[in-house]
Amino acid sequence: MSGTDHPRTDWHRRATALAADGRAHIGGRRRDTGGRREPVVSPANGGQIAELGICAAADVDRAVAAARRVQPAWAARPDQERKEVLLRLADSLERHSEELALLETLDIGKPITQTTTVDLPGVIATFRYYAEAIDKCSGALPSTPPGATALVAREPLGVVAAIVPWNYPLEIASWKVAPALAAGNSVVLKPSEQSSLTALRMADLAADAGLPDGALNVVTGGAETGTALAAHMDVDVLAFTGSTRVARELLVASGRSNLKRLALEAGGKSSTLVFADADLTGAAEMAAAGAFYNQGQVCSATSRILVERPVLEEFTRALVKAAQAHRPTDPLGGGAGNGALISTAHTDSVQEWIRRGKADGELLDGGRRVEITGSDAYLEPAVITGLGADHPLHTEEVFGPVAVVHPFDTEDEAVHLANATRYGLAASLWTEDFRRVQRTAARLVAGTVSVNTVDALSVTTPFGGFKQSGFGRDLSLHAFDNYTALKTTWLQWG
Ligand code: NAD
């Protein structure tokens, strides 16, 4: 059911009736943990929606031990059985998708129209995809000398820790949990302390669906809890999505502990390149979506918009118009438009970036703080121009609804500008010239190049970065590389 099928009051009524449990999920059930408890405040309306139990190092130990105990038996279950458990979980997520969508909207402020139609369907599709992949991936029989046969098989690595951010809480969690479990690992998931409630509910549903106790644990807390996982001597893999700053710390933690394998999906500063021959109206609408969707809190947000000079004015006018569709509105209202940013503190920091852009360049539109339903975590999308290409707004991640527009004169210059950041997550390219597509896409240093669209993504295609956007890939069958190792068994018979 889509977010627009419920009248505004219905979602509000359901939100008032919602009771969320913020206790960790360890060894198959909810538990009180050793650390403090913290209020969970909804950025959508400023109200408290739960209390989060913060996990101490001893709770992390308990979760890792539970995961270690069950993993060999989980991996040894016939493929068909593991697949059935994950498919049952997908069905259960689907049955509970409105409850989960509402919880996500309240927890992080994104519109119910998006959590019902994008986030939850994405989570369910991810579990189904990896469940179905279990009995469809086979090993290899490489060429060997006469008298020998080599079997190459993929084996699970053991205990996977997954540390995830707050911008797509359940979706990004599913990108890691589903392939890790499908491959026969057990998981200790640590959601962001700002967005833990849907992951905890998912663990409840997984237990009901027949996932053995301890195969999926959810430890709650912030940097301290994450640090305990990263330094743990009995965690085999750490799959992370978050900032480049924390990714660096995880590399050190792995080196200082047990050399656990890392897959790091980190920050980004991605560009849209608009050539003069593009469909300018379509490009402007999608460029606005690329920069402002999810309140601009997207790692692959194309927040730098590079435009060929002859169409700069016409395109910028269309972009400012298209930005109107992303003005903030009540996230439970069921209409189009943006929701709240993750918190008042984060909104303050994004507003500071807008002030800086306005001081050093020109604010063409938006950028005002708005109060909606008792919360001031709402911002009009801001379009800024007139900044040097080396201005921090061109090179640093803002993680909010702020787009910078900049002209270019040649294809070479466009590629050079797009590549001139330390990140390499995504790029979007707008042109009708297919030869230019081939040339330019090949030269852009980005994990995904979307041509005549933005932020193209599917469960079937790999997602991840180059340079300081990290390494490893989420989604597609390539995600299994993060959670498995190849084993060669050499049979000498001749
Ligand atoms: P963050 O790096 O602050 O936190 C991410 C996770 O790491 C959270 O669960 C947090 O509690 C945990 N954490 C924080 N400090 C830690 C430490 N020292 N040790 C272990 N764990 C620690 O990121 P965020 O603010 O939650 O999310 C925004 C960032 O995530 C942005 O930089 C964005 O680009 C990035 N992101 C990347 C992708 C991608 O696929 N590349 C996707 C979404 C978000």
Coordinates of N, CA and C and ligand atoms in Angstrom, one line a residue, residues 163-167 172 175 190-194 221-223 226-227 230 240-246 249-250 265-268 298-299 397 399 425 463 469 474, ligand 1:
I163 N 28.0 -2.4 10.6 CA 27.8 -1.1 11.2 C 27.2 -0.2 10.2
V164 N 26.0 0.3 10.4 CA 25.3 1.1 9.4 C 24.9 2.5 9.8
P165 N 24.6 3.4 8.9 CA 24.2 4.7 9.2 C 22.7 5.0 9.3
W166 N 22.4 6.2 9.4 CA 21.0 6.6 9.7 C 20.2 7.0 8.5
N167 N 20.8 7.1 7.3 CA 20.0 7.8 6.2 C 19.1 6.8 5.5
I172 N 19.9 -0.2 4.2 CA 21.3 -0.5 4.1 C 21.6 -1.6 5.0
W175 N 21.1 -4.7 3.0 CA 22.1 -4.9 2.0 C 23.2 -5.8 2.6
K190 N 24.9 -3.4 14.0 CA 24.9 -2.2 14.9 C 24.3 -1.1 14.1
P191 N 23.0 -0.8 14.2 CA 22.5 0.4 13.5 C 23.0 1.7 14.1
S192 N 22.7 2.8 13.5 CA 23.1 4.1 14.1 C 22.3 4.3 15.3
E193 N 22.9 4.9 16.3 CA 22.1 5.3 17.5 C 20.9 6.2 17.2
Q194 N 21.0 6.8 16.0 CA 19.9 7.7 15.7 C 18.8 7.0 14.9
G221 N 23.6 1.4 20.2 CA 24.5 2.3 20.8 C 25.3 3.1 19.7
G222 N 26.2 3.9 20.1 CA 26.9 4.8 19.1 C 28.4 4.3 18.9
A223 N 29.3 5.3 19.0 CA 30.7 5.0 18.6 C 31.3 4.0 19.6
G226 N 30.2 0.6 18.6 CA 30.8 0.3 17.3 C 32.3 0.0 17.5
T227 N 33.0 0.7 18.4 CA 34.4 0.5 18.6 C 34.6 -0.9 19.2
A230 N 34.4 -3.3 16.4 CA 35.5 -3.2 15.5 C 36.8 -3.8 16.0
F240 N 30.8 -2.1 6.7 CA 30.5 -0.8 7.3 C 29.9 0.1 6.2
T241 N 28.9 0.9 6.5 CA 28.5 2.1 5.7 C 28.4 3.3 6.6
G242 N 29.1 4.3 6.2 CA 29.1 5.5 7.0 C 30.1 6.5 6.5
S243 N 30.6 7.3 7.4 CA 31.5 8.4 6.9 C 32.9 7.9 6.7
T244 N 33.7 8.6 5.9 CA 35.0 8.3 5.6 C 35.9 8.4 6.8
R245 N 35.5 9.4 7.7 CA 36.3 9.5 9.0 C 36.2 8.2 9.8
V246 N 35.0 7.7 10.0 CA 34.9 6.4 10.8 C 35.5 5.3 10.0
E249 N 39.0 4.8 10.9 CA 39.2 4.3 12.3 C 39.0 2.8 12.2
L250 N 38.1 2.3 11.4 CA 37.9 0.9 11.3 C 39.1 0.1 10.7
E265 N 31.8 1.1 2.8 CA 31.1 2.0 2.0 C 31.1 3.4 2.7
A266 N 31.8 4.3 2.2 CA 32.0 5.6 2.9 C 31.4 6.8 2.2
G267 N 31.9 8.0 2.5 CA 31.3 9.2 2.0 C 31.3 9.4 0.5
G268 N 30.7 10.5 0.1 CA 30.8 10.9 -1.3 C 30.6 12.4 -1.6
V298 N 22.0 11.6 1.2 CA 22.3 10.4 0.4 C 23.8 10.4 0.1
C299 N 24.4 9.2 0.4 CA 25.9 9.2 0.2 C 26.2 9.5 -1.3
E397 N 31.5 16.8 1.8 CA 30.1 16.2 1.9 C 29.3 17.1 2.9
F399 N 25.7 16.5 3.2 CA 24.7 15.5 3.7 C 23.4 16.3 4.1
L425 N 32.1 8.0 -5.6 CA 30.9 7.1 -5.4 C 30.0 7.0 -6.6
F463 N 27.0 -1.8 -5.9 CA 27.0 -0.4 -5.4 C 28.2 -0.2 -4.5
S469 N 35.8 6.9 -1.1 CA 34.4 6.4 -0.9 C 34.4 5.0 -0.4
D474 N 28.2 -3.4 -2.1 CA 26.9 -3.9 -1.7 C 26.1 -4.3 -2.9
Ligands
NAD1 P1 29.0 7.8 10.8 O1 30.2 7.4 10.1 O2 29.0 8.9 11.8 O3 28.3 6.6 11.5 C1 28.0 5.4 10.8 C2 27.9 4.2 11.8 O4 29.2 4.1 12.5 C3 26.9 4.5 12.9 O5 26.3 3.3 13.3 C4 27.8 5.0 14.1 O6 27.2 4.8 15.4 C5 29.0 4.1 13.9 N1 30.2 4.7 14.5 C6 30.5 6.0 14.7 N2 31.8 6.1 15.2 C7 32.3 4.9 15.2 C8 33.6 4.3 15.6 N3 34.5 5.1 16.1 N4 33.7 3.0 15.6 C9 32.8 2.2 15.1 N5 31.5 2.6 14.7 C10 31.3 4.0 14.8 O7 28.0 8.1 9.6 P2 26.5 8.7 9.7 O8 26.5 10.1 10.1 O9 25.6 7.7 10.4 O10 26.0 8.6 8.1 C11 26.4 9.5 7.2 C12 27.6 9.1 6.5 O11 27.4 7.8 5.9 C13 27.9 10.0 5.3 O12 29.3 10.2 5.2 C14 27.5 9.2 4.1 O13 28.1 9.5 2.9 C15 27.8 7.8 4.5 N6 27.0 6.8 3.7 C16 27.7 6.1 2.8 C17 27.0 5.2 2.0 C18 27.7 4.4 0.9 O14 27.1 3.4 0.5 N7 28.9 4.7 0.5 C19 25.6 5.0 2.2 C20 25.0 5.8 3.1 C21 25.7 6.7 3.9

